[in-house]
Amino acid sequence: MAQVGQFALALSVVVAAYSIVASLLGIRLKSDKLIASGRNAAIGVFACVTMSIVSLTYLFLIDDFSINYIAEHSNRDLPVYFKISAVWGGQEGSLLFWGWLLTVYSALVIFQNWRKHTAMMPYVTAVLMSSGLFFTAMNLFVVNPFNQVVVLQPGGVNALFVPQDGAGLNPLLQYILMVIHPPILYLGFVGFAVPFAFAIAAMASRQLGDTWIRTTRRWTMVAWFFLGTGILLGGKWAYVELGWGGFWGWDPVENASLMPWLIATAYLHSVMVQEKKGMMKVWNMVLIILTYVMCIFGTFLTRSGLVSSVHAFAQSPIGGYFLAFIVVGLSGSLYLLLDRLNYLKSDNQMESLVSRESSFMFNNLILLASCFAVFWGTIFPVISEAAPEWMGGGVKVTVGPPFFNRVNVPIAIFLLFLTGVGPLLAWRKASTNSLKRNFLWPAGIALASGVGLFFLGVDHFYAWLSLVMCIFVSLTIGREFYKGARARSVGSGENFVEAVVNLTLRNTRRYGGYIVHFGFVLLFLGWSGQAFTTDTQSETGIGETITMRQYTLRMDKLAIEEMPNYTTSKATISLFENGEKVGVLYPERRFYTSSGQPTTEVAIWSTLKEDLYVVFAGSAPDGKKAVMQVYLNPLVAWVWIGGIILGLGTLIAMLPNKKSAPRTSPVNRVEERREVEQHTT
Amino acid sequence: MIYLFCGLLGGAVLAAICVPLFSKDDTLESAIIEETEWDLLQRKKEIILGNIQDLDFEHKCGKLSDEDHQKIRSEMAEEASLVLKEIDNIESSQDLDALIRREVSARKGGVREVDPALCPSCGEKNIVTSKFCAECGAKLIGQ
């Protein structure tokens, strides 16, 4: 089966290269035959890579340890679902998985758009297949998942070898969320290839209206949804599996996924300005190019081992190829952009600094500033080490969470403020009268609540400011729904709930967007709680207790258990709240047999108010006591609830509007004229 | 078995690639320009209409004062009438010929190399029926 996978992979490289050549040559020679052949080749690449990844999965399932990648990332006792997730658990497989998702997206995009956008699609195919070619070629020539295990025999001869068992999957990845976190994150990364390909196609075919944006609107949101969900799942994994008490540590690889997300968020907002007002055309091109480049850069950071990270399991010396791909892709895109600048002139000018479009512009600048700060903090250790000594270089400077928090916390709070302000401003220009009308009540109530919060003991400035902004933004969002539903129910006779539902379904993008904003409010609520985290550490024996505020933890049992894949030291702890028993916690410290690596399995008692987070940090020197690290993390549950609401809002925003305006055509222009005249008189 | 799998995959992919090359039909569908000047104007009209609807709804919600609503609405109406005028220009009989000529030449593949609406002198994109550039006055190639 390995030969089938290998053959399919090799074939995919050849066919992807053919698809690019046939598409571009077809455009040049104006031959639909060649273009159609290039399209079919792209579907063929999908078939080949699918065959390749199916072969690899099959080899994992039958424990074929003659394959090096499988011997390094699986073992006989590994549960089946982890064997499947091990397919993307290491370098070779994750790149193959990346490439496979790209071919899936490519095939879907081709089926969906071939007839609709005949002039753009050959370019789209060529761009998508260029990425496809890069990834399949990397897999074939540099990090091949089908390489066999070889050992050096006496006399310097390599011989094939089949180990009895594999080294096992990295224990940190043996967690159920880890089965879905990488695929979801990759769906996000790879998804941005679609709007990027359409943007390049629009420039190449000189069709630079908003067709490419409208066509890729849902694709962009799908990618944004998956990337955001992937980031949050990664946070959840870090929180539950890494055992350091938090969910975001500004790790370079976390940053690598955050950067394209920040730029894509800016893009999702600024495309609205282009659609509504025909402005920011060049800017949108730059943003989507940067988003995709940052997705590749993120993959590069994860894979290259350039920066030290908790994701060290995925490192190998393939960074140079990625860097070359980024440089070629970025310079090619920017050259095309410069060449087409004449086609990208704005239809309108910014009329006022106090308007919806200017708030979008601020939002974009702030998001980009945040992205730059994250980028700089992430690569600074590399630059500081690589710089010559006379410039003060040669020393690896570590940039830790304090830097990222100092820069990004105020930026994030300002963004939250804009989230509340933007939707209340009118397009074009908001007068003082309209501003008063919209802001007086929400701002007044938020400030009054701020005074209340201060007297309740919220004395951390940023946490206080964040909570005040949460209240302000919630009020503005609630007010949007309330006023919209009221205006709707007056005309239609619907009751309030019906009016809210219909209002949302008839403008899913706007009201779905407000729900997304509310999801962010809840995320900020959860983040604000981090300012008040407390922790304690103690050596605890059987019958002894740890007290933390209203909670008392009593150690009932310490046991060692043998499991098929690992040995675990497990504590049984009774939890009391204000003297009353509320639950039992089981923190563990596991040792994985095949890899010999330890992991902590955190026990969490979660309420809407706070999480009690218990880590089995190790055994005391006498062996009779356990070292327990206990954290009290306020409001963390709101981060996950906010994430769910954010996802729901995105899904709503992706729905088509309940009743869309009829498409215009020359045939019904008389009716349309009447309509325009009605509107304009 | 292995050879069978490889043969089937290779054969299917090869067939998929080759079949279009030997088909008789070469319709030049890929040369159809989707965003002609007329399409762009129609789209612009749709957007302005949508913007007016949004504005009216925001006014109905009480987010805009009467004065602001009136002012912005009349500006939008002015924009809409300009767009309608441009659509009229293109659709008037003589210019419709120009539109058809452009479509036909686009199908033959002539237009994609040199855009007749693009000023050779300053690069300004004019409407398709213009004889001279609106920006610098230079004669346009297509006319």
CSV table of C-alpha atoms in Angstrom, one decimal, chain A residues 214-605:
chain,number,residue,atom,x,y,z
A,214,ARG,CA,-18.7,38.7,-3.6
A,215,THR,CA,-17.7,35.3,-4.9
A,216,THR,CA,-15.3,34.6,-2.1
A,217,ARG,CA,-17.2,36.2,0.7
A,218,ARG,CA,-18.5,32.9,2.1
A,219,TRP,CA,-15.2,31.1,1.5
A,220,THR,CA,-13.4,33.9,3.5
A,221,MET,CA,-15.8,33.5,6.3
A,222,VAL,CA,-15.5,29.8,6.3
A,223,ALA,CA,-11.7,30.1,6.6
A,224,TRP,CA,-12.0,32.8,9.3
A,225,PHE,CA,-14.5,30.6,11.2
A,226,PHE,CA,-12.1,27.6,11.1
A,227,LEU,CA,-9.0,29.6,11.9
A,228,GLY,CA,-10.7,31.2,14.9
A,229,THR,CA,-12.2,27.9,16.1
A,230,GLY,CA,-8.8,26.2,15.6
A,231,ILE,CA,-7.1,29.0,17.7
A,232,LEU,CA,-9.7,28.6,20.5
A,233,LEU,CA,-9.4,24.8,20.5
A,234,GLY,CA,-5.7,25.2,20.7
A,235,GLY,CA,-6.2,27.5,23.7
A,236,LYS,CA,-8.5,24.9,25.3
A,237,TRP,CA,-5.9,22.2,24.7
A,238,ALA,CA,-3.1,24.3,26.3
A,239,TYR,CA,-5.4,25.0,29.2
A,240,VAL,CA,-6.4,21.4,29.9
A,241,GLU,CA,-3.2,19.6,28.7
A,242,LEU,CA,-0.1,21.7,29.4
A,243,GLY,CA,-0.9,22.4,33.0
A,244,TRP,CA,0.4,25.9,33.5
A,245,GLY,CA,-2.9,27.4,34.4
A,246,GLY,CA,-3.6,29.6,31.3
A,247,PHE,CA,-4.9,29.2,27.8
A,248,TRP,CA,-2.7,31.6,25.9
A,249,GLY,CA,1.0,32.0,26.4
A,250,TRP,CA,2.1,34.0,23.3
A,251,ASP,CA,4.0,30.9,22.1
A,252,PRO,CA,5.4,31.6,18.6
A,253,VAL,CA,3.2,29.0,17.1
A,254,GLU,CA,0.1,30.4,18.8
A,255,ASN,CA,1.2,33.8,17.4
A,256,ALA,CA,1.6,32.2,14.0
A,257,SER,CA,-2.1,31.3,13.9
A,258,LEU,CA,-3.1,34.6,15.4
A,259,MET,CA,-1.4,36.8,12.8
A,260,PRO,CA,-3.3,35.7,9.7
A,261,TRP,CA,-6.5,35.8,11.8
A,262,LEU,CA,-5.9,39.4,12.8
A,263,ILE,CA,-5.3,40.4,9.1
A,264,ALA,CA,-8.2,38.4,7.9
A,265,THR,CA,-10.4,40.1,10.5
A,266,ALA,CA,-9.3,43.5,9.1
A,267,TYR,CA,-10.1,42.2,5.6
A,268,LEU,CA,-13.6,41.1,6.6
A,269,HIS,CA,-14.3,44.6,7.7
A,270,SER,CA,-12.7,46.6,5.0
A,271,VAL,CA,-14.3,44.6,2.1
A,272,MET,CA,-17.6,46.0,3.3
A,273,VAL,CA,-16.2,49.5,2.6
A,274,GLN,CA,-15.3,48.4,-0.9
A,275,GLU,CA,-18.7,46.8,-1.5
A,276,LYS,CA,-20.6,49.7,-0.1
A,277,LYS,CA,-18.5,52.6,-1.3
A,278,GLY,CA,-16.0,51.3,-3.9
A,279,MET,CA,-13.1,52.4,-1.6
A,280,MET,CA,-10.0,50.6,-0.2
A,281,LYS,CA,-9.6,48.4,-3.2
A,282,VAL,CA,-5.8,48.3,-3.1
A,283,TRP,CA,-5.9,47.9,0.7
A,284,ASN,CA,-8.1,44.9,0.4
A,285,MET,CA,-5.8,43.3,-2.1
A,286,VAL,CA,-2.9,43.9,0.2
A,287,LEU,CA,-4.8,42.4,3.1
A,288,ILE,CA,-5.8,39.2,1.4
A,289,ILE,CA,-2.3,38.7,0.0
A,290,LEU,CA,-0.8,39.3,3.5
A,291,THR,CA,-3.4,36.9,5.1
A,292,TYR,CA,-2.4,34.0,2.8
A,293,VAL,CA,1.3,34.8,3.1
A,294,MET,CA,0.9,34.9,6.9
A,295,CYS,CA,-0.8,31.5,6.7
A,296,ILE,CA,2.2,30.1,4.9
A,297,PHE,CA,4.5,32.0,7.3
A,298,GLY,CA,2.6,30.4,10.2
A,299,THR,CA,3.2,26.9,8.7
A,300,PHE,CA,6.8,27.9,8.2
A,301,LEU,CA,7.2,29.0,11.8
A,302,THR,CA,5.7,25.8,13.1
A,303,ARG,CA,7.7,23.5,10.8
A,304,SER,CA,11.1,25.2,10.6
A,305,GLY,CA,12.2,25.1,14.2
A,306,LEU,CA,13.2,28.7,13.7
A,307,VAL,CA,11.8,29.7,17.1
A,308,SER,CA,11.5,27.6,20.2
A,309,SER,CA,8.0,26.6,20.9
A,310,VAL,CA,5.7,24.1,22.7
A,311,HIS,CA,5.0,22.8,19.2
A,312,ALA,CA,8.6,21.5,18.9
A,313,PHE,CA,7.2,18.1,17.8
A,314,ALA,CA,6.7,19.4,14.3
A,315,GLN,CA,10.2,20.7,13.5
A,316,SER,CA,12.5,19.8,10.6
A,317,PRO,CA,14.9,21.6,8.2
A,318,ILE,CA,12.3,22.5,5.6
A,319,GLY,CA,12.2,26.2,6.5
A,320,GLY,CA,14.3,27.3,3.6
A,321,TYR,CA,11.9,26.0,1.0
A,322,PHE,CA,9.0,27.7,2.8
A,323,LEU,CA,10.9,30.9,3.0
A,324,ALA,CA,11.5,30.7,-0.8
A,325,PHE,CA,7.9,30.0,-1.5
A,326,ILE,CA,6.8,33.0,0.7
A,327,VAL,CA,9.3,35.3,-1.1
A,328,VAL,CA,8.2,34.2,-4.6
A,329,GLY,CA,4.5,34.3,-3.7
A,330,LEU,CA,4.7,37.7,-2.0
A,331,SER,CA,6.9,39.4,-4.6
A,332,GLY,CA,4.8,37.9,-7.5
A,333,SER,CA,1.5,39.1,-5.9
A,334,LEU,CA,2.9,42.6,-5.2
A,335,TYR,CA,4.3,43.0,-8.7
A,336,LEU,CA,0.9,42.1,-10.1
A,337,LEU,CA,-0.7,44.6,-7.7
A,338,LEU,CA,1.6,47.4,-8.7
A,339,ASP,CA,1.0,46.6,-12.3
A,340,ARG,CA,-2.8,46.9,-11.9
A,341,LEU,CA,-2.9,49.9,-9.7
A,342,ASN,CA,-4.7,51.9,-12.4
A,343,TYR,CA,-7.7,49.5,-12.2
A,344,LEU,CA,-7.9,49.9,-8.5
A,345,LYS,CA,-8.8,53.5,-8.1
A,346,SER,CA,-11.3,54.4,-5.4
A,347,ASP,CA,-14.8,55.4,-6.6
A,348,ASN,CA,-15.3,57.7,-3.6
A,349,GLN,CA,-13.4,59.7,-1.0
A,350,MET,CA,-13.5,59.5,2.8
A,351,GLU,CA,-16.0,62.3,3.7
A,352,SER,CA,-15.6,62.5,7.4
A,353,LEU,CA,-13.4,61.1,10.2
A,354,VAL,CA,-16.6,60.4,12.1
A,355,SER,CA,-18.3,57.9,9.9
A,356,ARG,CA,-18.7,54.1,9.5
A,357,GLU,CA,-16.0,53.9,6.9
A,358,SER,CA,-13.5,55.7,9.0
A,359,SER,CA,-14.3,53.5,11.9
A,360,PHE,CA,-13.5,50.5,9.7
A,361,MET,CA,-10.3,52.2,8.7
A,362,PHE,CA,-9.3,52.7,12.3
A,363,ASN,CA,-10.2,49.1,13.0
A,364,ASN,CA,-8.0,48.0,10.2
A,365,LEU,CA,-5.0,50.1,11.3
A,366,ILE,CA,-5.4,48.8,14.9
A,367,LEU,CA,-5.6,45.2,13.8
A,368,LEU,CA,-2.6,45.6,11.6
A,369,ALA,CA,-0.7,47.4,14.4
A,370,SER,CA,-1.5,44.5,16.7
A,371,CYS,CA,-0.4,42.0,14.0
A,372,PHE,CA,2.9,43.9,13.6
A,373,ALA,CA,3.5,43.9,17.3
A,374,VAL,CA,2.9,40.1,17.5
A,375,PHE,CA,5.1,39.6,14.4
A,376,TRP,CA,7.9,41.7,15.8
A,377,GLY,CA,7.8,40.0,19.2
A,378,THR,CA,7.8,36.6,17.6
A,379,ILE,CA,10.7,37.1,15.2
A,380,PHE,CA,12.8,39.4,17.4
A,381,PRO,CA,14.6,36.6,19.2
A,382,VAL,CA,15.7,35.3,15.7
A,383,ILE,CA,16.8,38.8,14.5
A,384,SER,CA,18.6,39.5,17.8
A,385,GLU,CA,20.6,36.3,17.4
A,386,ALA,CA,21.3,36.7,13.7
A,387,ALA,CA,22.3,40.4,13.9
A,388,PRO,CA,26.1,41.1,13.8
A,389,GLU,CA,27.8,41.7,17.1
A,390,TRP,CA,28.6,45.4,16.4
A,391,MET,CA,24.9,46.0,16.2
A,392,GLY,CA,24.4,44.3,19.6
A,393,GLY,CA,23.4,41.0,18.1
A,394,GLY,CA,24.6,37.5,18.5
A,395,VAL,CA,22.5,37.0,21.7
A,396,LYS,CA,19.1,35.4,21.6
A,397,VAL,CA,16.8,37.8,23.4
A,398,THR,CA,13.6,36.2,24.7
A,399,VAL,CA,10.4,38.1,24.2
A,400,GLY,CA,7.9,36.9,26.7
A,401,PRO,CA,4.2,37.4,27.6
A,402,PRO,CA,4.9,40.8,29.4
A,403,PHE,CA,5.9,42.4,26.1
A,404,PHE,CA,2.9,41.0,24.2
A,405,ASN,CA,0.5,41.9,26.9
A,406,ARG,CA,1.8,45.4,27.4
A,407,VAL,CA,1.4,46.1,23.7
A,408,ASN,CA,-1.7,44.1,22.8
A,409,VAL,CA,-4.0,44.6,25.9
A,410,PRO,CA,-4.6,48.3,25.3
A,411,ILE,CA,-4.9,47.7,21.5
A,412,ALA,CA,-7.5,44.9,22.1
A,413,ILE,CA,-9.5,47.2,24.5
A,414,PHE,CA,-9.5,49.9,21.9
A,415,LEU,CA,-10.7,47.4,19.3
A,416,LEU,CA,-13.5,46.4,21.7
A,417,PHE,CA,-14.4,50.1,21.9
A,418,LEU,CA,-14.5,50.4,18.1
A,419,THR,CA,-16.7,47.3,18.1
A,420,GLY,CA,-19.3,49.3,20.0
A,421,VAL,CA,-18.8,52.6,18.2
A,422,GLY,CA,-18.6,51.4,14.6
A,423,PRO,CA,-22.1,50.1,14.1
A,424,LEU,CA,-23.6,53.2,15.6
A,425,LEU,CA,-21.9,55.6,13.1
A,426,ALA,CA,-23.6,56.4,9.8
A,427,TRP,CA,-22.0,55.8,6.5
A,428,ARG,CA,-20.5,59.0,5.0
A,429,LYS,CA,-20.8,61.3,8.0
A,430,ALA,CA,-22.3,61.2,11.4
A,431,SER,CA,-23.5,64.5,12.8
A,432,THR,CA,-23.1,65.6,16.4
A,433,ASN,CA,-26.9,65.3,16.7
A,434,SER,CA,-26.8,61.7,15.6
A,435,LEU,CA,-23.9,60.9,17.8
A,436,LYS,CA,-25.7,62.2,20.9
A,437,ARG,CA,-28.8,60.2,19.9
A,438,ASN,CA,-26.8,56.9,19.7
A,439,PHE,CA,-24.2,57.2,22.3
A,440,LEU,CA,-25.6,59.1,25.3
A,441,TRP,CA,-27.4,56.2,27.0
A,442,PRO,CA,-24.9,53.3,26.3
A,443,ALA,CA,-21.9,55.5,27.3
A,444,GLY,CA,-23.7,56.9,30.4
A,445,ILE,CA,-24.7,53.4,31.7
A,446,ALA,CA,-21.3,52.0,31.0
A,447,LEU,CA,-19.6,54.8,32.9
A,448,ALA,CA,-22.0,54.4,35.8
A,449,SER,CA,-21.3,50.7,35.9
A,450,GLY,CA,-17.6,51.5,35.8
A,451,VAL,CA,-17.9,53.5,39.0
A,452,GLY,CA,-19.9,50.6,40.5
A,453,LEU,CA,-17.2,48.1,39.5
A,454,PHE,CA,-14.5,50.2,41.1
A,455,PHE,CA,-16.3,50.3,44.4
A,456,LEU,CA,-16.8,46.5,44.1
A,457,GLY,CA,-13.0,46.1,44.1
A,458,VAL,CA,-12.1,45.9,40.5
A,459,ASP,CA,-8.9,47.9,40.9
A,460,HIS,CA,-6.8,46.5,38.0
A,461,PHE,CA,-7.0,49.3,35.4
A,462,TYR,CA,-7.1,47.3,32.2
A,463,ALA,CA,-9.5,44.7,33.6
A,464,TRP,CA,-11.7,47.5,34.8
A,465,LEU,CA,-11.5,49.3,31.4
A,466,SER,CA,-12.2,46.0,29.6
A,467,LEU,CA,-15.3,45.3,31.7
A,468,VAL,CA,-16.6,48.8,31.2
A,469,MET,CA,-16.2,48.4,27.4
A,470,CYS,CA,-17.9,45.0,27.6
A,471,ILE,CA,-20.9,46.7,29.2
A,472,PHE,CA,-20.8,49.5,26.6
A,473,VAL,CA,-20.6,47.2,23.6
A,474,SER,CA,-23.3,44.8,25.0
A,475,LEU,CA,-25.6,47.8,25.3
A,476,THR,CA,-24.9,49.1,21.8
A,477,ILE,CA,-25.5,45.6,20.4
A,478,GLY,CA,-28.7,45.1,22.4
A,479,ARG,CA,-29.9,48.5,21.3
A,480,GLU,CA,-29.3,47.6,17.6
A,481,PHE,CA,-31.4,44.5,17.9
A,482,TYR,CA,-34.1,46.3,20.0
A,483,LYS,CA,-34.4,49.3,17.7
A,484,GLY,CA,-34.3,47.2,14.5
A,485,ALA,CA,-36.9,44.8,15.8
A,486,ARG,CA,-39.1,47.6,17.0
A,487,ALA,CA,-38.9,49.4,13.6
A,488,ARG,CA,-39.7,46.1,11.9
A,489,SER,CA,-42.6,45.2,14.1
A,490,VAL,CA,-44.3,48.6,13.5
A,491,GLY,CA,-44.5,48.0,9.8
A,492,SER,CA,-45.1,44.2,9.7
A,493,GLY,CA,-47.2,43.5,12.8
A,494,GLU,CA,-44.8,40.8,14.0
A,495,ASN,CA,-44.3,40.4,17.7
A,496,PHE,CA,-40.9,41.3,19.1
A,497,VAL,CA,-39.3,37.9,19.0
A,498,GLU,CA,-40.5,37.2,15.4
A,499,ALA,CA,-39.2,40.6,14.5
A,500,VAL,CA,-35.7,39.9,16.0
A,501,VAL,CA,-35.6,36.5,14.1
A,502,ASN,CA,-36.7,38.0,10.8
A,503,LEU,CA,-34.5,41.0,11.2
A,504,THR,CA,-31.5,38.7,11.6
A,505,LEU,CA,-32.5,36.4,8.8
A,506,ARG,CA,-33.0,39.2,6.3
A,507,ASN,CA,-29.7,40.8,7.0
A,508,THR,CA,-27.6,37.9,8.2
A,509,ARG,CA,-24.3,39.6,7.6
A,510,ARG,CA,-25.0,42.6,9.8
A,511,TYR,CA,-26.9,40.9,12.6
A,512,GLY,CA,-24.7,37.7,12.5
A,513,GLY,CA,-21.8,40.2,12.8
A,514,TYR,CA,-23.3,41.7,15.9
A,515,ILE,CA,-23.6,38.2,17.4
A,516,VAL,CA,-19.9,37.7,16.6
A,517,HIS,CA,-19.2,41.0,18.3
A,518,PHE,CA,-21.1,39.8,21.4
A,519,GLY,CA,-19.0,36.6,21.3
A,520,PHE,CA,-16.0,38.9,21.6
A,521,VAL,CA,-17.5,40.7,24.5
A,522,LEU,CA,-17.7,37.4,26.4
A,523,LEU,CA,-14.1,36.6,25.4
A,524,PHE,CA,-13.0,39.9,26.8
A,525,LEU,CA,-15.0,39.1,30.0
A,526,GLY,CA,-13.0,35.9,30.3
A,527,TRP,CA,-9.7,37.5,29.5
A,528,SER,CA,-10.4,40.3,32.1
A,529,GLY,CA,-10.7,37.6,34.7
A,530,GLN,CA,-7.1,36.6,34.1
A,531,ALA,CA,-6.0,39.8,35.9
A,532,PHE,CA,-7.3,38.2,39.2
A,533,THR,CA,-5.8,34.7,38.9
A,534,THR,CA,-4.3,33.4,42.2
A,535,ASP,CA,-2.4,30.2,42.8
A,536,THR,CA,-0.7,28.1,45.5
A,537,GLN,CA,1.5,25.1,45.7
A,538,SER,CA,1.8,22.5,48.5
A,539,GLU,CA,3.0,19.0,49.3
A,540,THR,CA,-0.1,17.1,50.3
A,541,GLY,CA,-0.4,13.7,51.9
A,542,ILE,CA,-3.5,11.5,52.3
A,543,GLY,CA,-6.1,13.2,54.6
A,544,GLU,CA,-4.4,16.6,54.3
A,545,THR,CA,-6.1,19.7,52.9
A,546,ILE,CA,-5.4,22.8,50.8
A,547,THR,CA,-7.5,25.8,51.3
A,548,MET,CA,-8.0,28.5,48.6
A,549,ARG,CA,-10.6,31.2,49.3
A,550,GLN,CA,-14.0,29.4,49.8
A,551,TYR,CA,-12.6,26.1,48.5
A,552,THR,CA,-11.0,23.3,50.5
A,553,LEU,CA,-9.4,20.3,48.8
A,554,ARG,CA,-8.9,17.1,50.8
A,555,MET,CA,-6.5,14.4,49.5
A,556,ASP,CA,-8.3,11.1,49.8
A,557,LYS,CA,-6.2,8.7,47.8
A,558,LEU,CA,-2.9,8.5,45.9
A,559,ALA,CA,-2.6,5.5,43.5
A,560,ILE,CA,-0.6,4.2,40.6
A,561,GLU,CA,-2.5,2.7,37.8
A,562,GLU,CA,-1.3,0.7,34.8
A,563,MET,CA,-3.0,1.4,31.5
A,564,PRO,CA,-2.3,-0.2,28.1
A,565,ASN,CA,-0.5,2.9,26.8
A,566,TYR,CA,0.7,4.6,29.9
A,567,THR,CA,1.3,4.4,33.7
A,568,THR,CA,-0.4,7.1,35.8
A,569,SER,CA,-0.1,8.5,39.3
A,570,LYS,CA,-3.6,9.5,40.1
A,571,ALA,CA,-4.9,11.6,43.1
A,572,THR,CA,-8.4,11.5,44.3
A,573,ILE,CA,-9.4,14.8,45.9
A,574,SER,CA,-12.7,15.8,47.6
A,575,LEU,CA,-13.7,19.3,46.9
A,576,PHE,CA,-15.6,21.4,49.5
A,577,GLU,CA,-17.1,24.8,48.9
A,578,ASN,CA,-17.8,26.8,52.1
A,579,GLY,CA,-17.6,23.5,54.0
A,580,GLU,CA,-20.0,21.6,51.8
A,581,LYS,CA,-18.8,18.8,49.5
A,582,VAL,CA,-19.4,19.7,45.9
A,583,GLY,CA,-17.4,17.2,43.9
A,584,VAL,CA,-14.4,14.9,43.5
A,585,LEU,CA,-11.3,15.8,41.3
A,586,TYR,CA,-8.8,13.3,39.8
A,587,PRO,CA,-5.6,15.1,38.7
A,588,GLU,CA,-3.1,12.7,37.1
A,589,ARG,CA,0.5,12.6,36.1
A,590,ARG,CA,1.1,10.1,33.3
A,591,PHE,CA,4.2,8.3,32.0
A,592,TYR,CA,3.8,7.1,28.4
A,593,THR,CA,5.5,3.7,28.0
A,594,SER,CA,6.6,3.9,24.4
A,595,SER,CA,8.0,7.4,24.5
A,596,GLY,CA,8.9,7.6,28.2
A,597,GLN,CA,7.5,11.1,28.4
A,598,PRO,CA,5.4,12.5,31.3
A,599,THR,CA,2.3,14.6,31.0
A,600,THR,CA,-0.1,16.2,33.5
A,601,GLU,CA,-3.8,15.7,33.3
A,602,VAL,CA,-5.3,18.7,35.0
A,603,ALA,CA,-8.5,18.4,37.0
A,604,ILE,CA,-10.8,21.4,36.6
A,605,TRP,CA,-13.8,22.4,38.6
